[in-house]
Amino acid sequence: MKVSRATRLSLRTVALGYLFALVGMPIAIILWRTFSPGLGEFLASVSTPAARAALNLSLLIVAITVPVNVVFGVATALALVRGRFRGRGVLQAVVDLPFAVSPIVVGVALIMLWGSAGWFGALDRAGFQVIFGLPGMVLATIFVTLPFVVREVEPVLHEIGLDQEQAASTLGASRWQTFWRITLPAIRWGLTYGVVLTVARALGEFGAVIMVSSGFAGVSQTLTLLVHSRYIDDHNTYGAYAAATLLMGIALVVLLLMTVLDRKRSDR
């Protein structure tokens, strides 16, 4: 169907206007309110002990979550693509579960499992605190970021097929050698893209983390929780804007990296 130039321009204008009203305008307001007092005020707000601790905790959770999701995500993708077993459909559904379940529900489920009165509450009673500590926050983040590596690696495995792996096996390569020298280089772009998505999701997670965090500043408060605490509890609106701007800056870097990787993957 041939579309006239006027129609194309109208559609673009409507789309851009919708995006500006929904995304651009709120971001512009936050940036204006953040930097209107000056850059020095912003730097002072994001360099407080609470802000530095929140940033460090967010990065620590990302540093733990990403390797775990890489290892188990690649293993799960290989099992789904290369394996033929009973329950494969159930495993597919479990991988997609974080897309369908509210993060709040995830937090409640973790409390029921790992809380002092939960199924594994013996650990808490023995002195190993999961809920309202770093382990619970990591578990919540791992759950909500579970699908990204799997769903980015899975189509690449379908695309490369089995020919090269079978040829390597015929020539005497072990399974580990085949994976390291054949499979991993072939899936590296999909894996990298999945890692970038995992980082972005882990940094911005709020619903599941707030349920399993004590929220104490400098102890178990991530950047997203810091924004919430400053705005709701402390009524420090400028501090909330500054923390949100810092979080947006990190997200922008991740988005730019994701765009570059996507172009490289498309070129290949």
Short mmCIF file of N, CA and C in Angstrom, two decimals, residues 52-220:
data_model
loop_
_atom_site.label_atom_id
_atom_site.label_comp_id
_atom_site.label_asym_id
_atom_site.label_seq_id
_atom_site.Cartn_x
_atom_site.Cartn_y
_atom_site.Cartn_z
N ARG A 52 26.16 8.10 47.89
CA ARG A 52 27.29 7.26 47.49
C ARG A 52 27.05 5.80 47.88
N ALA A 53 26.49 5.60 49.06
CA ALA A 53 26.19 4.23 49.49
C ALA A 53 25.13 3.58 48.60
N ALA A 54 24.12 4.37 48.21
CA ALA A 54 23.07 3.84 47.33
C ALA A 54 23.63 3.47 45.97
N LEU A 55 24.50 4.32 45.42
CA LEU A 55 25.13 4.02 44.13
C LEU A 55 26.00 2.78 44.23
N ASN A 56 26.80 2.68 45.28
CA ASN A 56 27.67 1.52 45.45
C ASN A 56 26.86 0.24 45.59
N LEU A 57 25.75 0.31 46.34
CA LEU A 57 24.92 -0.88 46.51
C LEU A 57 24.27 -1.29 45.20
N SER A 58 23.79 -0.31 44.44
CA SER A 58 23.18 -0.62 43.13
C SER A 58 24.20 -1.31 42.22
N LEU A 59 25.42 -0.78 42.18
CA LEU A 59 26.46 -1.37 41.33
C LEU A 59 26.87 -2.75 41.84
N LEU A 60 26.88 -2.94 43.18
CA LEU A 60 27.21 -4.25 43.74
C LEU A 60 26.16 -5.29 43.34
N ILE A 61 24.89 -4.92 43.42
CA ILE A 61 23.83 -5.84 43.03
C ILE A 61 23.95 -6.20 41.55
N VAL A 62 24.27 -5.21 40.72
CA VAL A 62 24.48 -5.48 39.30
C VAL A 62 25.67 -6.42 39.10
N ALA A 63 26.75 -6.18 39.85
CA ALA A 63 27.95 -7.01 39.71
C ALA A 63 27.71 -8.46 40.12
N ILE A 64 26.77 -8.69 41.02
CA ILE A 64 26.44 -10.07 41.41
C ILE A 64 25.43 -10.68 40.45
N THR A 65 24.44 -9.88 40.06
CA THR A 65 23.34 -10.38 39.24
C THR A 65 23.80 -10.79 37.84
N VAL A 66 24.63 -9.97 37.22
CA VAL A 66 25.02 -10.21 35.83
C VAL A 66 25.76 -11.55 35.65
N PRO A 67 26.80 -11.85 36.42
CA PRO A 67 27.46 -13.16 36.22
C PRO A 67 26.54 -14.35 36.46
N VAL A 68 25.68 -14.24 37.49
CA VAL A 68 24.74 -15.34 37.75
C VAL A 68 23.81 -15.54 36.57
N ASN A 69 23.26 -14.45 36.04
CA ASN A 69 22.35 -14.56 34.90
C ASN A 69 23.06 -15.01 33.63
N VAL A 70 24.33 -14.65 33.48
CA VAL A 70 25.08 -15.10 32.31
C VAL A 70 25.26 -16.61 32.35
N VAL A 71 25.71 -17.13 33.48
CA VAL A 71 25.97 -18.57 33.59
C VAL A 71 24.69 -19.37 33.42
N PHE A 72 23.67 -19.03 34.21
CA PHE A 72 22.44 -19.81 34.16
C PHE A 72 21.61 -19.46 32.92
N GLY A 73 21.73 -18.25 32.42
CA GLY A 73 20.99 -17.88 31.22
C GLY A 73 21.49 -18.63 30.00
N VAL A 74 22.82 -18.71 29.84
CA VAL A 74 23.39 -19.45 28.71
C VAL A 74 23.07 -20.93 28.83
N ALA A 75 23.19 -21.47 30.06
CA ALA A 75 22.88 -22.89 30.27
C ALA A 75 21.42 -23.19 29.95
N THR A 76 20.53 -22.30 30.37
CA THR A 76 19.10 -22.50 30.10
C THR A 76 18.81 -22.39 28.61
N ALA A 77 19.42 -21.42 27.94
CA ALA A 77 19.21 -21.28 26.49
C ALA A 77 19.70 -22.51 25.75
N LEU A 78 20.85 -23.05 26.14
CA LEU A 78 21.36 -24.27 25.51
C LEU A 78 20.43 -25.44 25.75
N ALA A 79 19.89 -25.54 26.96
CA ALA A 79 18.96 -26.63 27.26
C ALA A 79 17.68 -26.52 26.43
N LEU A 80 17.19 -25.30 26.26
CA LEU A 80 15.94 -25.11 25.51
C LEU A 80 16.12 -25.33 24.02
N VAL A 81 17.29 -24.95 23.48
CA VAL A 81 17.51 -25.07 22.04
C VAL A 81 18.06 -26.43 21.66
N ARG A 82 19.04 -26.89 22.40
CA ARG A 82 19.70 -28.15 22.04
C ARG A 82 19.04 -29.38 22.66
N GLY A 83 18.31 -29.19 23.75
CA GLY A 83 17.75 -30.34 24.46
C GLY A 83 16.35 -30.70 24.00
N ARG A 84 16.02 -31.94 24.16
CA ARG A 84 14.66 -32.44 23.93
C ARG A 84 14.28 -33.27 25.14
N PHE A 85 13.45 -32.73 26.01
CA PHE A 85 13.15 -33.39 27.27
C PHE A 85 11.73 -33.03 27.71
N ARG A 86 11.21 -33.85 28.61
CA ARG A 86 9.90 -33.57 29.17
C ARG A 86 9.96 -32.31 30.04
N GLY A 87 8.93 -31.52 29.96
CA GLY A 87 8.90 -30.30 30.75
C GLY A 87 9.56 -29.11 30.09
N ARG A 88 9.94 -29.27 28.82
CA ARG A 88 10.59 -28.17 28.12
C ARG A 88 9.65 -26.97 28.01
N GLY A 89 8.38 -27.23 27.74
CA GLY A 89 7.40 -26.13 27.67
C GLY A 89 7.22 -25.43 29.01
N VAL A 90 7.29 -26.22 30.08
CA VAL A 90 7.17 -25.63 31.42
C VAL A 90 8.36 -24.72 31.68
N LEU A 91 9.56 -25.16 31.28
CA LEU A 91 10.75 -24.34 31.46
C LEU A 91 10.65 -23.04 30.66
N GLN A 92 10.12 -23.13 29.44
CA GLN A 92 9.90 -21.92 28.64
C GLN A 92 8.98 -20.94 29.37
N ALA A 93 7.92 -21.48 29.97
CA ALA A 93 6.98 -20.62 30.69
C ALA A 93 7.62 -20.00 31.92
N VAL A 94 8.45 -20.77 32.63
CA VAL A 94 9.11 -20.25 33.83
C VAL A 94 10.06 -19.11 33.47
N VAL A 95 10.76 -19.24 32.34
CA VAL A 95 11.68 -18.18 31.90
C VAL A 95 10.91 -16.88 31.64
N ASP A 96 9.72 -16.99 31.09
CA ASP A 96 8.92 -15.80 30.77
C ASP A 96 8.11 -15.29 31.96
N LEU A 97 8.12 -16.03 33.06
CA LEU A 97 7.29 -15.67 34.21
C LEU A 97 7.57 -14.26 34.74
N PRO A 98 8.83 -13.82 34.83
CA PRO A 98 9.07 -12.45 35.33
C PRO A 98 8.45 -11.36 34.48
N PHE A 99 8.18 -11.64 33.19
CA PHE A 99 7.52 -10.65 32.35
C PHE A 99 6.05 -10.48 32.74
N ALA A 100 5.45 -11.54 33.30
CA ALA A 100 4.01 -11.53 33.58
C ALA A 100 3.69 -11.21 35.04
N VAL A 101 4.59 -11.57 35.94
CA VAL A 101 4.31 -11.41 37.37
C VAL A 101 4.75 -10.03 37.83
N SER A 102 3.92 -9.39 38.64
CA SER A 102 4.27 -8.08 39.20
C SER A 102 5.47 -8.22 40.13
N PRO A 103 6.42 -7.28 40.07
CA PRO A 103 7.56 -7.33 40.99
C PRO A 103 7.17 -7.35 42.46
N ILE A 104 6.03 -6.72 42.80
CA ILE A 104 5.55 -6.75 44.18
C ILE A 104 5.25 -8.18 44.61
N VAL A 105 4.64 -8.94 43.71
CA VAL A 105 4.34 -10.35 44.00
C VAL A 105 5.63 -11.14 44.21
N VAL A 106 6.65 -10.82 43.42
CA VAL A 106 7.95 -11.47 43.58
C VAL A 106 8.50 -11.20 44.98
N GLY A 107 8.42 -9.95 45.42
CA GLY A 107 8.90 -9.62 46.75
C GLY A 107 8.15 -10.35 47.84
N VAL A 108 6.83 -10.42 47.73
CA VAL A 108 6.03 -11.14 48.72
C VAL A 108 6.39 -12.63 48.74
N ALA A 109 6.58 -13.21 47.55
CA ALA A 109 6.93 -14.63 47.47
C ALA A 109 8.29 -14.89 48.14
N LEU A 110 9.25 -13.99 47.93
CA LEU A 110 10.56 -14.16 48.56
C LEU A 110 10.46 -14.07 50.07
N ILE A 111 9.62 -13.18 50.58
CA ILE A 111 9.42 -13.08 52.03
C ILE A 111 8.82 -14.38 52.58
N MET A 112 7.86 -14.94 51.85
CA MET A 112 7.24 -16.20 52.29
C MET A 112 8.23 -17.36 52.25
N LEU A 113 9.21 -17.29 51.36
CA LEU A 113 10.20 -18.37 51.27
C LEU A 113 11.34 -18.19 52.26
N TRP A 114 11.91 -16.97 52.30
CA TRP A 114 13.16 -16.74 53.01
C TRP A 114 13.00 -15.94 54.29
N GLY A 115 11.80 -15.47 54.59
CA GLY A 115 11.58 -14.73 55.83
C GLY A 115 11.71 -15.62 57.05
N SER A 116 11.71 -15.02 58.22
CA SER A 116 11.90 -15.79 59.46
C SER A 116 10.80 -16.81 59.67
N ALA A 117 9.59 -16.54 59.14
CA ALA A 117 8.49 -17.49 59.27
C ALA A 117 8.24 -18.26 57.97
N GLY A 118 9.16 -18.15 57.01
CA GLY A 118 8.98 -18.81 55.72
C GLY A 118 9.50 -20.23 55.70
N TRP A 119 9.46 -20.82 54.50
CA TRP A 119 9.88 -22.22 54.34
C TRP A 119 11.35 -22.41 54.70
N PHE A 120 12.17 -21.44 54.36
CA PHE A 120 13.60 -21.53 54.66
C PHE A 120 13.99 -20.56 55.77
N GLY A 121 13.05 -20.34 56.69
CA GLY A 121 13.27 -19.40 57.77
C GLY A 121 14.34 -19.84 58.76
N ALA A 122 14.72 -21.12 58.71
CA ALA A 122 15.77 -21.59 59.62
C ALA A 122 17.08 -20.84 59.40
N LEU A 123 17.33 -20.44 58.14
CA LEU A 123 18.54 -19.68 57.86
C LEU A 123 18.52 -18.34 58.59
N ASP A 124 17.38 -17.69 58.57
CA ASP A 124 17.26 -16.40 59.24
C ASP A 124 17.41 -16.57 60.75
N ARG A 125 16.79 -17.62 61.28
CA ARG A 125 16.88 -17.84 62.72
C ARG A 125 18.28 -18.25 63.14
N ALA A 126 19.06 -18.79 62.18
CA ALA A 126 20.44 -19.17 62.48
C ALA A 126 21.40 -17.99 62.35
N GLY A 127 20.90 -16.85 61.94
CA GLY A 127 21.73 -15.65 61.87
C GLY A 127 22.10 -15.22 60.47
N PHE A 128 21.67 -15.99 59.44
CA PHE A 128 21.95 -15.60 58.06
C PHE A 128 20.72 -14.91 57.50
N GLN A 129 20.77 -13.58 57.49
CA GLN A 129 19.61 -12.80 57.08
C GLN A 129 19.55 -12.66 55.57
N VAL A 130 18.44 -13.12 55.01
CA VAL A 130 18.22 -13.02 53.57
C VAL A 130 17.30 -11.84 53.27
N ILE A 131 16.11 -11.89 53.86
CA ILE A 131 15.15 -10.81 53.67
C ILE A 131 15.59 -9.59 54.48
N PHE A 132 15.39 -8.41 53.91
CA PHE A 132 15.80 -7.14 54.48
C PHE A 132 17.33 -7.00 54.54
N GLY A 133 17.98 -7.70 53.64
CA GLY A 133 19.42 -7.60 53.52
C GLY A 133 19.84 -7.75 52.07
N LEU A 134 21.14 -7.73 51.83
CA LEU A 134 21.67 -7.82 50.47
C LEU A 134 21.27 -9.11 49.76
N PRO A 135 21.31 -10.30 50.41
CA PRO A 135 20.93 -11.52 49.69
C PRO A 135 19.51 -11.47 49.12
N GLY A 136 18.56 -10.94 49.89
CA GLY A 136 17.19 -10.85 49.39
C GLY A 136 17.07 -9.90 48.22
N MET A 137 17.78 -8.79 48.27
CA MET A 137 17.74 -7.83 47.17
C MET A 137 18.36 -8.42 45.91
N VAL A 138 19.42 -9.21 46.07
CA VAL A 138 20.05 -9.86 44.92
C VAL A 138 19.11 -10.91 44.33
N LEU A 139 18.47 -11.70 45.19
CA LEU A 139 17.53 -12.72 44.70
C LEU A 139 16.38 -12.07 43.93
N ALA A 140 15.84 -10.98 44.46
CA ALA A 140 14.74 -10.28 43.77
C ALA A 140 15.19 -9.76 42.41
N THR A 141 16.40 -9.21 42.35
CA THR A 141 16.90 -8.66 41.09
C THR A 141 17.19 -9.77 40.09
N ILE A 142 17.76 -10.87 40.56
CA ILE A 142 18.02 -12.01 39.67
C ILE A 142 16.72 -12.52 39.06
N PHE A 143 15.67 -12.59 39.86
CA PHE A 143 14.40 -13.11 39.35
C PHE A 143 13.84 -12.22 38.25
N VAL A 144 13.81 -10.90 38.48
CA VAL A 144 13.19 -10.01 37.49
C VAL A 144 14.04 -9.86 36.24
N THR A 145 15.33 -10.15 36.32
CA THR A 145 16.20 -10.03 35.14
C THR A 145 16.50 -11.37 34.48
N LEU A 146 15.89 -12.44 34.99
CA LEU A 146 16.16 -13.78 34.48
C LEU A 146 15.99 -13.95 32.97
N PRO A 147 14.92 -13.41 32.35
CA PRO A 147 14.67 -13.76 30.94
C PRO A 147 15.61 -13.13 29.92
N PHE A 148 16.31 -12.06 30.26
CA PHE A 148 16.96 -11.26 29.23
C PHE A 148 18.09 -12.01 28.52
N VAL A 149 18.98 -12.63 29.26
CA VAL A 149 20.08 -13.37 28.63
C VAL A 149 19.52 -14.56 27.85
N VAL A 150 18.58 -15.27 28.45
CA VAL A 150 18.01 -16.45 27.78
C VAL A 150 17.37 -16.06 26.45
N ARG A 151 16.55 -15.03 26.46
CA ARG A 151 15.79 -14.67 25.27
C ARG A 151 16.65 -13.99 24.21
N GLU A 152 17.81 -13.47 24.57
CA GLU A 152 18.72 -12.91 23.57
C GLU A 152 19.64 -13.98 22.97
N VAL A 153 20.00 -14.97 23.77
CA VAL A 153 20.91 -16.03 23.29
C VAL A 153 20.16 -17.10 22.51
N GLU A 154 18.93 -17.37 22.91
CA GLU A 154 18.16 -18.47 22.31
C GLU A 154 18.00 -18.34 20.79
N PRO A 155 17.57 -17.19 20.24
CA PRO A 155 17.44 -17.10 18.78
C PRO A 155 18.77 -17.21 18.05
N VAL A 156 19.87 -16.77 18.68
CA VAL A 156 21.18 -16.89 18.04
C VAL A 156 21.57 -18.36 17.93
N LEU A 157 21.28 -19.14 18.95
CA LEU A 157 21.58 -20.58 18.91
C LEU A 157 20.76 -21.26 17.81
N HIS A 158 19.51 -20.85 17.66
CA HIS A 158 18.70 -21.40 16.57
C HIS A 158 19.32 -21.04 15.22
N GLU A 159 19.83 -19.84 15.10
CA GLU A 159 20.36 -19.36 13.82
C GLU A 159 21.65 -20.09 13.43
N ILE A 160 22.56 -20.32 14.38
CA ILE A 160 23.85 -20.93 14.03
C ILE A 160 23.74 -22.43 13.80
N GLY A 161 22.69 -23.06 14.34
CA GLY A 161 22.50 -24.48 14.11
C GLY A 161 23.54 -25.35 14.81
N LEU A 162 23.65 -26.59 14.33
CA LEU A 162 24.52 -27.58 14.97
C LEU A 162 25.72 -27.98 14.13
N ASP A 163 25.81 -27.48 12.91
CA ASP A 163 26.83 -27.99 11.98
C ASP A 163 28.25 -27.79 12.52
N GLN A 164 28.58 -26.58 12.96
CA GLN A 164 29.93 -26.32 13.43
C GLN A 164 30.25 -27.11 14.70
N GLU A 165 29.29 -27.22 15.59
CA GLU A 165 29.51 -27.96 16.83
C GLU A 165 29.72 -29.45 16.54
N GLN A 166 28.93 -29.99 15.63
CA GLN A 166 29.10 -31.39 15.27
C GLN A 166 30.42 -31.65 14.58
N ALA A 167 30.86 -30.70 13.74
CA ALA A 167 32.15 -30.83 13.08
C ALA A 167 33.28 -30.83 14.10
N ALA A 168 33.20 -29.95 15.09
CA ALA A 168 34.23 -29.90 16.13
C ALA A 168 34.25 -31.18 16.94
N SER A 169 33.07 -31.72 17.24
CA SER A 169 33.00 -32.98 17.98
C SER A 169 33.59 -34.13 17.17
N THR A 170 33.34 -34.13 15.87
CA THR A 170 33.90 -35.18 15.00
C THR A 170 35.42 -35.13 14.97
N LEU A 171 35.98 -33.92 15.07
CA LEU A 171 37.43 -33.75 15.05
C LEU A 171 38.07 -34.01 16.41
N GLY A 172 37.27 -34.39 17.38
CA GLY A 172 37.82 -34.78 18.67
C GLY A 172 37.74 -33.75 19.76
N ALA A 173 37.07 -32.65 19.54
CA ALA A 173 36.96 -31.62 20.58
C ALA A 173 36.00 -32.07 21.67
N SER A 174 36.34 -31.73 22.90
CA SER A 174 35.45 -32.04 24.02
C SER A 174 34.28 -31.05 24.02
N ARG A 175 33.30 -31.34 24.88
CA ARG A 175 32.15 -30.44 24.95
C ARG A 175 32.56 -29.04 25.39
N TRP A 176 33.48 -28.96 26.36
CA TRP A 176 33.93 -27.67 26.84
C TRP A 176 34.70 -26.92 25.75
N GLN A 177 35.56 -27.62 25.02
CA GLN A 177 36.30 -26.99 23.93
C GLN A 177 35.36 -26.50 22.83
N THR A 178 34.35 -27.32 22.54
CA THR A 178 33.37 -26.92 21.53
C THR A 178 32.62 -25.67 21.95
N PHE A 179 32.21 -25.65 23.22
CA PHE A 179 31.49 -24.47 23.71
C PHE A 179 32.38 -23.25 23.70
N TRP A 180 33.63 -23.38 24.19
CA TRP A 180 34.50 -22.22 24.34
C TRP A 180 34.97 -21.66 23.00
N ARG A 181 35.23 -22.55 22.02
CA ARG A 181 35.82 -22.10 20.76
C ARG A 181 34.80 -21.94 19.62
N ILE A 182 33.65 -22.59 19.74
CA ILE A 182 32.66 -22.52 18.66
C ILE A 182 31.39 -21.78 19.11
N THR A 183 30.75 -22.28 20.16
CA THR A 183 29.45 -21.74 20.57
C THR A 183 29.55 -20.34 21.14
N LEU A 184 30.46 -20.15 22.09
CA LEU A 184 30.56 -18.84 22.75
C LEU A 184 30.89 -17.71 21.78
N PRO A 185 31.88 -17.85 20.88
CA PRO A 185 32.11 -16.76 19.92
C PRO A 185 30.90 -16.48 19.03
N ALA A 186 30.13 -17.54 18.73
CA ALA A 186 28.97 -17.35 17.84
C ALA A 186 27.83 -16.60 18.53
N ILE A 187 27.72 -16.75 19.85
CA ILE A 187 26.60 -16.12 20.56
C ILE A 187 27.02 -14.84 21.28
N ARG A 188 28.25 -14.37 21.07
CA ARG A 188 28.77 -13.29 21.90
C ARG A 188 27.94 -12.00 21.77
N TRP A 189 27.44 -11.68 20.57
CA TRP A 189 26.68 -10.44 20.43
C TRP A 189 25.33 -10.55 21.12
N GLY A 190 24.67 -11.67 20.96
CA GLY A 190 23.41 -11.86 21.67
C GLY A 190 23.60 -11.87 23.17
N LEU A 191 24.68 -12.51 23.63
CA LEU A 191 24.98 -12.54 25.06
C LEU A 191 25.28 -11.14 25.58
N THR A 192 26.06 -10.38 24.84
CA THR A 192 26.40 -9.02 25.27
C THR A 192 25.15 -8.14 25.34
N TYR A 193 24.28 -8.28 24.37
CA TYR A 193 23.04 -7.50 24.37
C TYR A 193 22.17 -7.89 25.56
N GLY A 194 22.12 -9.18 25.87
CA GLY A 194 21.37 -9.63 27.04
C GLY A 194 21.95 -9.09 28.33
N VAL A 195 23.28 -9.01 28.41
CA VAL A 195 23.93 -8.45 29.59
C VAL A 195 23.58 -6.98 29.76
N VAL A 196 23.59 -6.22 28.67
CA VAL A 196 23.26 -4.80 28.74
C VAL A 196 21.82 -4.61 29.22
N LEU A 197 20.89 -5.40 28.70
CA LEU A 197 19.50 -5.33 29.16
C LEU A 197 19.38 -5.70 30.63
N THR A 198 20.15 -6.70 31.05
CA THR A 198 20.13 -7.10 32.46
C THR A 198 20.62 -5.98 33.36
N VAL A 199 21.69 -5.31 32.95
CA VAL A 199 22.23 -4.18 33.73
C VAL A 199 21.18 -3.07 33.85
N ALA A 200 20.55 -2.73 32.74
CA ALA A 200 19.55 -1.66 32.74
C ALA A 200 18.38 -2.01 33.65
N ARG A 201 17.92 -3.25 33.56
CA ARG A 201 16.77 -3.67 34.40
C ARG A 201 17.15 -3.74 35.87
N ALA A 202 18.35 -4.22 36.15
CA ALA A 202 18.79 -4.34 37.54
C ALA A 202 18.94 -2.97 38.20
N LEU A 203 19.47 -2.01 37.46
CA LEU A 203 19.65 -0.67 38.02
C LEU A 203 18.31 0.00 38.33
N GLY A 204 17.31 -0.25 37.51
CA GLY A 204 16.03 0.43 37.66
C GLY A 204 14.99 -0.32 38.46
N GLU A 205 15.32 -1.50 38.98
CA GLU A 205 14.31 -2.29 39.70
C GLU A 205 13.90 -1.60 41.00
N PHE A 206 12.59 -1.59 41.25
CA PHE A 206 12.07 -0.94 42.45
C PHE A 206 11.09 -1.83 43.21
N GLY A 207 10.07 -2.34 42.52
CA GLY A 207 8.97 -3.03 43.19
C GLY A 207 9.40 -4.23 44.01
N ALA A 208 10.18 -5.12 43.41
CA ALA A 208 10.60 -6.33 44.12
C ALA A 208 11.61 -6.00 45.21
N VAL A 209 12.51 -5.05 44.92
CA VAL A 209 13.58 -4.72 45.88
C VAL A 209 13.03 -4.04 47.12
N ILE A 210 12.06 -3.15 46.96
CA ILE A 210 11.54 -2.43 48.11
C ILE A 210 10.84 -3.36 49.09
N MET A 211 10.32 -4.49 48.59
CA MET A 211 9.65 -5.44 49.46
C MET A 211 10.63 -6.21 50.34
N VAL A 212 11.84 -6.42 49.87
CA VAL A 212 12.79 -7.26 50.61
C VAL A 212 13.95 -6.44 51.18
N SER A 213 13.81 -5.12 51.17
CA SER A 213 14.86 -4.25 51.68
C SER A 213 14.38 -3.55 52.94
N SER A 214 15.29 -3.32 53.88
CA SER A 214 14.93 -2.56 55.07
C SER A 214 14.79 -1.08 54.75
N GLY A 215 15.44 -0.63 53.66
CA GLY A 215 15.34 0.75 53.26
C GLY A 215 16.19 1.71 54.05
N PHE A 216 17.04 1.18 54.94
CA PHE A 216 17.89 2.07 55.74
C PHE A 216 18.99 2.66 54.87
N ALA A 217 19.16 3.97 54.96
CA ALA A 217 20.18 4.65 54.18
C ALA A 217 21.57 4.15 54.57
N GLY A 218 22.36 3.85 53.54
CA GLY A 218 23.71 3.37 53.77
C GLY A 218 23.79 1.90 54.09
N VAL A 219 22.65 1.23 54.20
CA VAL A 219 22.65 -0.20 54.56
C VAL A 219 22.05 -1.03 53.43
N SER A 220 20.79 -0.77 53.09
CA SER A 220 20.13 -1.54 52.04
C SER A 220 19.23 -0.63 51.20
#
